[in-house]
Short mmCIF file of C-alpha atoms in Angstrom, two decimals:
data_model
loop_
_atom_site.label_atom_id
_atom_site.label_comp_id
_atom_site.label_asym_id
_atom_site.label_seq_id
_atom_site.Cartn_x
_atom_site.Cartn_y
_atom_site.Cartn_z
CA MET I 212 -4.36 -11.23 12.21
CA LEU I 213 -2.42 -8.42 10.58
CA THR I 214 1.05 -9.69 9.70
CA LYS I 215 4.47 -8.10 10.02
CA ARG I 216 5.83 -7.05 6.63
CA ILE I 217 9.20 -7.92 5.08
CA ILE I 218 10.25 -5.35 2.48
CA PRO I 219 13.21 -5.72 0.13
CA CYS I 220 14.53 -2.34 -0.98
CA LEU I 221 15.96 -1.80 -4.45
CA ASP I 222 18.20 1.20 -5.01
CA ILE I 223 17.90 2.38 -8.61
CA LYS I 224 20.39 4.33 -10.69
CA GLU I 225 19.75 4.92 -14.38
CA GLY I 226 17.25 2.06 -14.52
CA ARG I 227 19.48 -0.51 -12.78
CA THR I 228 19.51 -1.91 -9.24
CA VAL I 229 22.38 -0.89 -7.01
CA LYS I 230 23.11 -1.03 -3.30
CA GLY I 231 25.16 1.58 -1.52
CA VAL I 232 26.73 0.24 1.64
CA ASN I 233 26.63 3.08 4.21
CA PHE I 234 25.22 5.20 1.34
CA GLU I 235 28.62 5.49 -0.37
CA SER I 236 30.03 2.55 -2.36
CA ILE I 237 27.81 1.00 -5.03
CA ARG I 238 27.51 -2.50 -6.52
CA ASP I 239 25.37 -3.51 -9.48
CA ALA I 240 22.78 -6.17 -8.62
CA GLY I 241 20.75 -6.29 -11.82
CA ASP I 242 17.48 -5.57 -13.58
CA PRO I 243 14.90 -4.09 -11.18
CA VAL I 244 11.79 -5.66 -12.76
CA ALA I 245 13.34 -9.14 -12.81
CA LEU I 246 14.58 -8.84 -9.24
CA ALA I 247 11.24 -7.42 -8.05
CA SER I 248 9.28 -10.26 -9.72
CA LEU I 249 11.52 -12.78 -8.02
CA TYR I 250 10.97 -11.16 -4.61
CA ALA I 251 7.18 -11.04 -5.17
CA GLN I 252 7.19 -14.77 -5.99
CA GLN I 253 9.33 -15.51 -2.94
CA GLY I 254 6.80 -13.86 -0.63
CA ALA I 255 8.00 -10.27 -0.22
CA ASP I 256 5.12 -8.32 1.37
CA GLU I 257 5.97 -5.04 -0.34
CA LEU I 258 8.83 -3.51 -2.29
CA VAL I 259 10.57 -0.16 -2.12
CA PHE I 260 12.36 1.41 -5.10
CA LEU I 261 14.66 4.36 -4.39
CA ASP I 262 15.94 6.49 -7.22
CA ILE I 263 19.29 7.32 -5.64
CA ALA I 264 20.55 9.53 -8.47
CA ALA I 265 17.31 11.46 -8.90
CA THR I 266 17.68 14.49 -11.14
CA ASN I 267 15.18 16.36 -13.27
CA GLU I 268 16.68 14.79 -16.41
CA ASN I 269 16.17 11.19 -15.33
CA ARG I 270 12.77 11.73 -13.63
CA LYS I 271 11.07 10.58 -16.82
CA THR I 272 13.26 7.46 -17.05
CA PHE I 273 12.29 6.60 -13.48
CA SER I 274 8.55 7.02 -14.08
CA THR I 275 8.85 4.77 -17.16
CA LEU I 276 10.50 2.16 -14.94
CA VAL I 277 7.74 2.60 -12.30
CA ARG I 278 5.17 1.86 -14.99
CA GLU I 279 7.02 -1.33 -15.99
CA ILE I 280 7.18 -2.38 -12.34
CA ALA I 281 3.42 -1.76 -11.88
CA ARG I 282 2.71 -3.76 -15.02
CA HIS I 283 4.58 -6.83 -13.81
CA ILE I 284 4.40 -6.82 -10.00
CA ASN I 285 1.27 -7.96 -8.13
CA ILE I 286 2.20 -6.68 -4.66
CA PRO I 287 2.27 -3.10 -3.33
CA PHE I 288 5.33 -0.94 -3.85
CA THR I 289 6.65 2.42 -2.71
CA VAL I 290 8.88 4.68 -4.78
CA GLY I 291 11.15 7.44 -3.54
CA GLY I 292 14.12 9.60 -4.36
CA GLY I 293 14.12 13.29 -5.19
CA ILE I 294 10.33 13.74 -4.93
CA SER I 295 9.85 17.40 -4.05
CA SER I 296 6.37 18.40 -5.23
CA VAL I 297 2.78 17.23 -5.59
CA GLU I 298 3.42 17.15 -9.38
CA ASP I 299 6.38 14.74 -8.97
CA ALA I 300 4.19 12.46 -6.84
CA SER I 301 1.27 12.71 -9.23
CA LEU I 302 3.43 11.49 -12.12
CA LEU I 303 4.45 8.41 -10.09
CA LEU I 304 0.87 7.70 -8.94
CA GLU I 305 -0.26 7.84 -12.57
CA ALA I 306 2.56 5.42 -13.47
CA GLY I 307 1.15 2.93 -10.92
CA ALA I 308 3.05 3.50 -7.66
CA ASP I 309 1.07 2.59 -4.51
CA LYS I 310 2.97 4.97 -2.23
CA VAL I 311 5.71 7.55 -2.48
CA SER I 312 8.36 8.24 0.14
CA ILE I 313 9.61 11.76 0.73
CA ASN I 314 12.70 12.66 2.72
CA SER I 315 14.86 15.77 2.16
CA ALA I 316 12.03 17.73 0.51
CA ALA I 317 9.78 17.19 3.56
CA VAL I 318 12.50 18.43 5.92
CA ARG I 319 13.03 21.50 3.73
CA ASN I 320 9.28 22.13 3.36
CA PRO I 321 7.17 20.22 5.95
CA GLN I 322 4.01 21.66 4.38
CA LEU I 323 4.63 19.24 1.48
CA ILE I 324 3.40 16.39 3.71
CA ASP I 325 0.07 18.18 4.28
CA GLU I 326 -0.28 18.94 0.57
CA MET I 327 0.44 15.38 -0.52
CA ALA I 328 -1.84 13.83 2.12
CA LYS I 329 -4.62 16.15 1.01
CA ALA I 330 -4.06 15.43 -2.68
CA PHE I 331 -3.64 11.64 -2.54
CA GLY I 332 -4.61 10.48 0.97
CA SER I 333 -2.32 9.59 3.88
CA GLN I 334 -2.00 5.98 2.72
CA PHE I 335 0.03 7.26 -0.25
CA VAL I 336 2.56 9.26 1.79
CA VAL I 337 5.56 7.62 3.47
CA VAL I 338 7.92 9.98 5.27
CA ALA I 339 11.45 8.56 5.24
CA ILE I 340 13.75 9.72 8.01
CA ASP I 341 17.53 9.10 8.04
CA ALA I 342 18.96 9.75 11.49
CA LYS I 343 22.18 9.29 13.39
CA LYS I 344 22.88 9.46 17.12
CA VAL I 345 25.00 12.53 17.82
CA GLY I 346 25.64 12.50 21.56
CA ASN I 347 22.22 11.76 23.03
CA PRO I 348 19.75 13.00 20.39
CA TRP I 349 19.04 11.29 17.08
CA VAL I 350 19.81 13.96 14.49
CA VAL I 351 17.90 13.86 11.20
CA HIS I 352 20.12 13.96 8.09
CA THR I 353 19.16 14.70 4.50
CA HIS I 354 20.68 14.29 1.04
CA GLY I 355 21.33 10.57 1.41
CA GLY I 356 22.66 11.05 4.92
CA LYS I 357 25.23 13.67 4.00
CA LYS I 358 23.68 16.80 5.58
CA PRO I 359 22.82 17.11 9.29
CA THR I 360 19.71 19.20 10.03
CA ASP I 361 18.33 20.87 13.15
CA LYS I 362 15.53 18.29 13.34
CA LYS I 363 15.45 15.43 15.85
CA LEU I 364 14.07 11.98 15.02
CA PHE I 365 11.22 11.69 17.54
CA SER I 366 9.79 15.21 17.27
CA TRP I 367 10.11 15.16 13.47
CA ALA I 368 8.34 11.78 13.24
CA GLU I 369 5.49 13.10 15.41
CA GLU I 370 5.21 16.23 13.30
CA ALA I 371 5.15 14.16 10.10
CA GLN I 372 2.31 12.06 11.53
CA GLN I 373 0.35 15.16 12.51
CA ARG I 374 0.79 16.60 9.05
CA GLY I 375 -0.72 13.48 7.48
CA ALA I 376 2.05 10.93 6.84
CA GLY I 377 0.64 7.40 6.50
CA GLU I 378 3.85 5.62 7.51
CA ILE I 379 7.34 6.42 8.82
CA LEU I 380 10.36 4.71 7.25
CA PHE I 381 13.16 5.14 9.76
CA THR I 382 16.74 4.37 8.72
CA SER I 383 19.37 4.38 11.42
CA MET I 384 22.54 5.62 9.74
CA ASP I 385 24.52 4.20 12.67
CA HIS I 386 23.24 0.71 11.87
CA ASP I 387 22.93 0.86 8.08
CA GLY I 388 25.45 -1.39 6.37
CA THR I 389 26.81 -2.81 9.64
CA LYS I 390 24.75 -6.05 9.56
CA ASN I 391 24.75 -5.94 13.37
CA GLY I 392 20.99 -5.60 13.80
CA PHE I 393 18.38 -2.82 13.76
CA ALA I 394 18.20 0.26 16.07
CA ILE I 395 15.89 -1.53 18.53
CA ASP I 396 15.66 1.14 21.27
CA ALA I 397 14.87 4.00 18.91
CA LEU I 398 12.33 1.86 17.04
CA SER I 399 10.53 0.78 20.17
CA LYS I 400 10.31 4.42 21.30
CA LEU I 401 8.99 5.47 17.86
CA ASN I 402 6.35 2.77 18.05
CA GLN I 403 5.14 4.03 21.43
CA LEU I 404 5.01 7.59 20.17
CA LEU I 405 3.22 7.06 16.86
CA SER I 406 -0.20 5.77 15.84
CA ILE I 407 0.88 5.12 12.22
CA PRO I 408 2.97 2.12 11.08
CA VAL I 409 6.77 2.22 11.37
CA ILE I 410 9.10 0.56 8.86
CA ALA I 411 12.52 -0.28 10.30
CA SER I 412 15.58 0.07 8.10
CA GLY I 413 19.32 -0.28 8.58
CA GLY I 414 21.33 -3.06 10.15
CA ALA I 415 19.73 -6.35 9.04
CA GLY I 416 22.43 -9.03 8.92
CA ASN I 417 20.74 -12.29 9.89
CA MET I 418 17.31 -13.83 10.56
CA GLY I 419 17.56 -13.21 14.31
CA HIS I 420 17.72 -9.47 13.67
CA PHE I 421 14.25 -9.59 12.10
CA MET I 422 12.96 -11.50 15.14
CA ASP I 423 14.37 -8.72 17.37
CA VAL I 424 13.02 -5.86 15.28
CA PHE I 425 9.47 -7.23 15.47
CA LEU I 426 9.49 -8.53 19.08
CA LEU I 427 11.64 -5.88 20.79
CA GLY I 428 11.57 -2.99 18.30
CA LYS I 429 7.79 -3.47 17.77
CA ALA I 430 8.22 -2.46 14.14
CA ASP I 431 5.29 -3.04 11.77
CA ALA I 432 7.61 -3.78 8.86
CA ALA I 433 11.31 -4.35 8.28
CA LEU I 434 13.26 -3.29 5.23
CA ALA I 435 16.58 -4.64 3.98
CA ALA I 436 18.55 -4.64 0.76
CA SER I 437 21.92 -6.30 0.29
CA ILE I 438 21.24 -9.37 2.44
CA PHE I 439 18.41 -10.18 0.03
CA HIS I 440 20.19 -9.09 -3.15
CA PHE I 441 23.25 -11.19 -2.43
CA GLY I 442 21.28 -14.17 -1.13
CA GLU I 443 22.69 -14.03 2.40
CA VAL I 444 19.19 -14.28 3.88
CA PRO I 445 16.78 -15.94 1.42
CA LEU I 446 13.23 -14.57 1.82
CA PRO I 447 11.39 -17.93 1.99
CA GLU I 448 13.76 -19.16 4.74
CA LEU I 449 13.38 -15.91 6.67
CA LYS I 450 9.59 -16.11 6.58
CA LYS I 451 9.61 -19.73 7.72
CA TYR I 452 12.07 -18.91 10.52
CA LEU I 453 9.82 -16.12 11.83
CA LYS I 454 6.62 -18.20 11.47
CA ASP I 455 8.21 -21.08 13.38
CA ARG I 456 8.91 -18.60 16.17
CA HIS I 457 5.26 -17.43 16.27
CA ILE I 458 5.75 -14.04 14.64
CA SER I 459 2.64 -13.18 12.62
CA ILE I 460 3.88 -13.61 9.04
CA ARG I 461 2.07 -14.19 5.76
CA MET A 134 -15.47 -10.98 -22.39
CA LYS A 135 -15.14 -7.21 -22.05
CA VAL A 136 -14.52 -5.54 -18.68
CA ALA A 137 -15.19 -1.84 -18.04
CA ILE A 138 -13.11 -0.22 -15.30
CA ILE A 139 -14.92 2.92 -14.17
CA LYS A 140 -12.80 6.03 -14.62
CA TYR A 141 -13.23 8.68 -11.94
CA ASN A 142 -11.13 10.89 -9.65
CA ALA A 143 -9.82 8.06 -7.47
CA GLY A 144 -6.23 6.87 -7.27
CA ASN A 145 -4.60 3.75 -8.58
CA ILE A 146 -7.07 2.73 -11.25
CA ARG A 147 -3.97 1.89 -13.33
CA SER A 148 -3.12 -1.00 -10.96
CA MET A 149 -6.46 -2.66 -11.68
CA ALA A 150 -5.88 -2.24 -15.41
CA PHE A 151 -2.46 -3.90 -15.14
CA ALA A 152 -4.04 -6.79 -13.18
CA MET A 153 -6.52 -7.31 -16.05
CA GLU A 154 -3.59 -7.34 -18.49
CA ARG A 155 -1.79 -9.98 -16.41
CA LEU A 156 -4.97 -12.10 -16.48
CA GLY A 157 -5.26 -11.66 -20.26
CA ILE A 158 -8.65 -9.88 -19.99
CA ASP A 159 -9.92 -7.36 -22.55
CA TYR A 160 -10.71 -4.15 -20.64
CA SER A 161 -11.19 -0.41 -20.97
CA ILE A 162 -10.88 2.41 -18.44
CA THR A 163 -13.94 4.51 -19.17
CA ASP A 164 -16.53 7.00 -17.89
CA HIS A 165 -18.60 6.60 -21.07
CA GLN A 166 -22.15 5.61 -20.06
CA GLU A 167 -22.96 3.35 -23.01
CA GLU A 168 -19.59 1.59 -22.88
CA ILE A 169 -20.06 0.82 -19.18
CA LYS A 170 -23.64 -0.42 -19.70
CA LYS A 171 -22.58 -2.72 -22.55
CA ALA A 172 -19.63 -4.33 -20.73
CA ASP A 173 -19.93 -7.95 -19.56
CA LYS A 174 -18.41 -7.09 -16.17
CA VAL A 175 -17.79 -3.75 -14.46
CA ILE A 176 -15.07 -2.96 -11.92
CA PHE A 177 -15.42 0.04 -9.61
CA PRO A 178 -11.94 0.42 -8.10
CA GLY A 179 -10.42 3.21 -6.08
CA VAL A 180 -8.23 4.64 -3.39
CA GLY A 181 -9.15 8.03 -2.04
CA GLU A 182 -11.55 10.11 0.01
CA ALA A 183 -15.32 9.48 0.07
CA LYS A 184 -16.74 13.02 -0.25
CA SER A 185 -14.75 14.29 -3.24
CA THR A 186 -15.21 11.05 -5.17
CA MET A 187 -19.00 10.95 -4.53
CA ASP A 188 -19.23 14.59 -5.69
CA TYR A 189 -17.38 13.66 -8.87
CA LEU A 190 -19.63 10.64 -9.52
CA GLN A 191 -22.74 12.84 -9.12
CA VAL A 192 -21.47 15.60 -11.40
CA HIS A 193 -20.66 13.01 -14.09
CA LYS A 194 -23.98 11.17 -13.50
CA LEU A 195 -22.10 7.96 -12.76
CA ASP A 196 -23.89 7.52 -9.41
CA LEU A 197 -27.26 6.58 -10.96
CA LEU A 198 -25.55 4.59 -13.70
CA ILE A 199 -23.66 2.36 -11.23
CA LYS A 200 -26.80 1.67 -9.12
CA ASP A 201 -28.75 0.61 -12.21
CA LEU A 202 -26.16 -1.76 -13.69
CA LYS A 203 -27.47 -5.29 -14.30
CA GLN A 204 -24.24 -7.17 -15.06
CA PRO A 205 -21.86 -8.31 -12.27
CA VAL A 206 -20.16 -5.26 -10.69
CA LEU A 207 -17.11 -5.46 -8.40
CA GLY A 208 -16.36 -2.62 -5.98
CA VAL A 209 -12.84 -2.51 -4.56
CA CYS A 210 -11.72 -0.68 -1.39
CA LEU A 211 -13.17 2.85 -1.68
CA GLY A 212 -15.43 1.45 -4.42
CA MET A 213 -16.93 -0.97 -1.89
CA GLN A 214 -17.39 1.79 0.69
CA LEU A 215 -19.10 4.06 -1.85
CA MET A 216 -21.56 1.23 -2.61
CA CYS A 217 -22.88 1.55 0.97
CA ALA A 218 -25.56 4.02 2.10
CA TYR A 219 -23.44 6.43 4.10
CA SER A 220 -19.80 7.00 5.14
CA GLU A 221 -18.57 8.64 8.32
CA GLU A 222 -15.67 9.94 6.21
CA ASN A 223 -16.56 13.64 5.86
CA ASP A 224 -20.25 12.86 6.45
CA THR A 225 -20.89 11.49 2.96
CA LYS A 226 -24.08 10.09 1.50
CA CYS A 227 -23.09 7.21 -0.80
CA LEU A 228 -24.74 5.04 -3.48
CA GLY A 229 -26.96 2.97 -1.17
CA ILE A 230 -26.57 -0.37 -2.93
CA PHE A 231 -25.77 -1.94 0.46
CA ASP A 232 -27.85 -0.41 3.25
CA GLU A 233 -24.87 0.00 5.58
CA THR A 234 -22.89 2.76 7.30
CA VAL A 235 -19.13 2.91 6.70
CA LYS A 236 -17.44 3.55 10.05
CA GLN A 237 -14.08 4.90 11.11
CA PHE A 238 -11.66 2.52 12.88
CA ILE A 239 -11.29 3.50 16.54
CA PRO A 240 -8.23 1.80 18.10
CA LYS A 241 -8.97 -0.26 21.24
CA ASN A 242 -5.46 -1.36 22.24
CA ALA A 243 -3.17 1.11 20.48
CA GLU A 244 -3.71 -0.59 17.10
CA LYS A 245 -2.38 1.46 14.20
CA VAL A 246 -4.77 3.18 11.80
CA PRO A 247 -4.85 2.89 8.78
CA HIS A 248 -5.18 -0.89 8.80
CA MET A 249 -2.28 -1.38 6.43
CA GLY A 250 -0.77 -4.67 5.32
CA TRP A 251 -1.67 -8.33 4.88
CA ASN A 252 -4.51 -9.86 6.86
CA SER A 253 -6.44 -13.12 6.48
CA ILE A 254 -10.00 -13.49 5.24
CA ALA A 255 -12.56 -16.01 6.56
CA LEU A 256 -15.15 -17.13 4.02
CA SER A 257 -18.57 -18.72 4.34
CA ASN A 258 -21.01 -19.25 1.46
CA SER A 259 -19.01 -16.69 -0.46
CA TRP A 260 -18.72 -15.90 -4.15
CA ILE A 261 -14.96 -16.01 -3.56
CA ASN A 262 -13.39 -19.37 -4.36
CA ALA A 263 -13.44 -21.50 -1.18
CA SER A 264 -9.77 -22.40 -1.61
CA LEU A 265 -8.96 -18.80 -0.64
CA ASP A 266 -10.39 -19.21 2.86
CA GLU A 267 -7.75 -18.17 5.43
CA THR A 268 -5.39 -16.72 2.80
CA TYR A 269 -3.80 -13.28 3.27
CA MET A 270 -4.93 -10.23 1.31
CA TYR A 271 -3.50 -6.70 1.19
CA PHE A 272 -5.54 -4.01 2.96
CA VAL A 273 -5.11 -0.20 3.24
CA HIS A 274 -8.03 1.63 4.85
CA SER A 275 -9.08 3.75 7.82
CA TYR A 276 -12.84 3.14 7.45
CA TYR A 277 -14.68 -0.20 7.43
CA VAL A 278 -18.05 -1.78 6.70
CA PRO A 279 -19.45 -3.62 9.76
CA VAL A 280 -20.45 -7.28 9.45
CA ASN A 281 -24.00 -7.46 8.04
CA GLN A 282 -26.44 -9.78 6.21
CA HIS A 283 -24.55 -9.25 2.91
CA THR A 284 -21.08 -10.00 4.32
CA ALA A 285 -19.28 -12.56 2.13
CA ALA A 286 -15.94 -12.62 3.97
CA ILE A 287 -14.79 -11.43 7.39
CA THR A 288 -11.43 -10.04 8.52
CA ASP A 289 -10.49 -9.21 12.09
CA TYR A 290 -8.78 -5.90 12.89
CA ILE A 291 -9.77 -4.08 16.10
CA GLN A 292 -13.07 -5.95 15.55
CA PRO A 293 -14.44 -8.28 12.84
CA PHE A 294 -15.49 -6.31 9.72
CA SER A 295 -16.68 -7.05 6.17
CA ALA A 296 -13.76 -8.01 3.92
CA ALA A 297 -16.24 -8.81 1.13
CA LEU A 298 -19.92 -8.22 0.36
CA GLN A 299 -22.49 -9.49 -2.11
CA LYS A 300 -26.06 -8.61 -2.96
CA ASP A 301 -27.74 -9.49 -6.28
CA ASN A 302 -25.28 -8.55 -9.06
CA PHE A 303 -23.13 -6.38 -6.76
CA TYR A 304 -19.87 -7.80 -5.40
CA ALA A 305 -17.30 -5.97 -3.31
CA VAL A 306 -13.99 -6.41 -1.50
CA GLN A 307 -12.33 -4.14 1.05
CA PHE A 308 -8.84 -5.49 0.26
CA HIS A 309 -6.91 -4.94 -2.96
CA PRO A 310 -7.05 -8.14 -5.05
CA GLU A 311 -4.91 -6.40 -7.70
CA LYS A 312 -2.14 -6.04 -5.08
CA SER A 313 -2.60 -9.33 -3.22
CA ALA A 314 -0.18 -11.50 -5.21
CA SER A 315 -1.52 -14.72 -6.79
CA VAL A 316 -4.32 -15.22 -4.23
CA GLY A 317 -5.65 -11.77 -5.12
CA GLU A 318 -5.61 -12.69 -8.80
CA ASN A 319 -7.69 -15.74 -7.87
CA VAL A 320 -10.29 -13.47 -6.24
CA LEU A 321 -10.47 -11.49 -9.49
CA ARG A 322 -10.89 -14.78 -11.39
CA SER A 323 -13.75 -15.76 -9.02
CA PHE A 324 -15.49 -12.53 -10.00
CA LEU A 325 -14.69 -12.81 -13.71
CA ASN A 326 -16.05 -16.39 -13.73
CA ILE A 327 -19.45 -15.39 -12.34
CA PRO A 328 -22.04 -16.07 -15.10
CA ALA A 329 -23.35 -12.79 -16.52
#
């Protein structure tokens, strides 16, 4: 049986791991390769690395890091942050990334999803969506959650799927950093709407939240950062907790 | 022992190379005919689309070379699918090492396609080490090889399909052993330990 995936996310700035709570404040949590190896040993199903200070100057530094990660890590990983062209993605694929996630660039130029899916296959293309509830609709934001757009979560996710996205990584900005649980209602609606896997992000605070995101939110995978980095929810305990409660877990 | 990893226009060949490094195996990534023929073991990896990769193999005369190899050959993911006779993906004639048709997953109960993530393999009389029966491997694919007389491991998604194949000196896995943590590395060891 296909299992639900637990995905630690490592935010990277100048080759080091950081975690921005609510996208703003930043704390240093160490060497990405060492942390990633530890998570792989502890049973992480995948890893995500986000270059949060992506600029043209440090693009090369990041691809060197991606190569080091690929050399040492024996589980799949996704990289994202500032990817805005097929050439950017190609550099990361060549360095050993299994998937890339695109966010702002896809909102600006949706055609990029089609181009990347055609060049590398849908399995390589994760479309990351940051959204926030403004009144009733979920409004998509770009630039690390700073800029509201005219796109809405559900229609944008459907469009991304049609254009060839292989997965949707949905971060609820309302839940991110709160540790009060994932955006269950929005996730469950996304799952009904889409035929590609959905990764839930934003709000993980305890083991029960993962139970909810899989059972009620119907997510295929759940992503979290600080609760893993600071040891609040150890991965092996989390996996045992979910297994004991009959969630399909590796 | 020298391993040749076949170089062609498929993605993520680098990951297989890094897996060989982690196992301490001497390897090369090559499309050089003599180098491939002389290798003790050959790995045919790949992520990508069937038609464009088969076209590439034909243009570079790697299609006939792969079929005629005598040493143990391991096809991985797209590599395994290309070893079959035909793929429904863009109506593609493949190498024909396994006389099977590669089919597209059709969801029965709103299952997601691609089949992406960790799923368990069931072994019987397989070249894969028996201790790996019921362990989880990492899969990413939208097309599958049905269960047939050469099936060496079965995985269930939408319906049971071939997670591994074997016929003569040709071995194949649908999952990615190079991305399946330590159990995946054990599958690679099973292959590397096959007597030449």
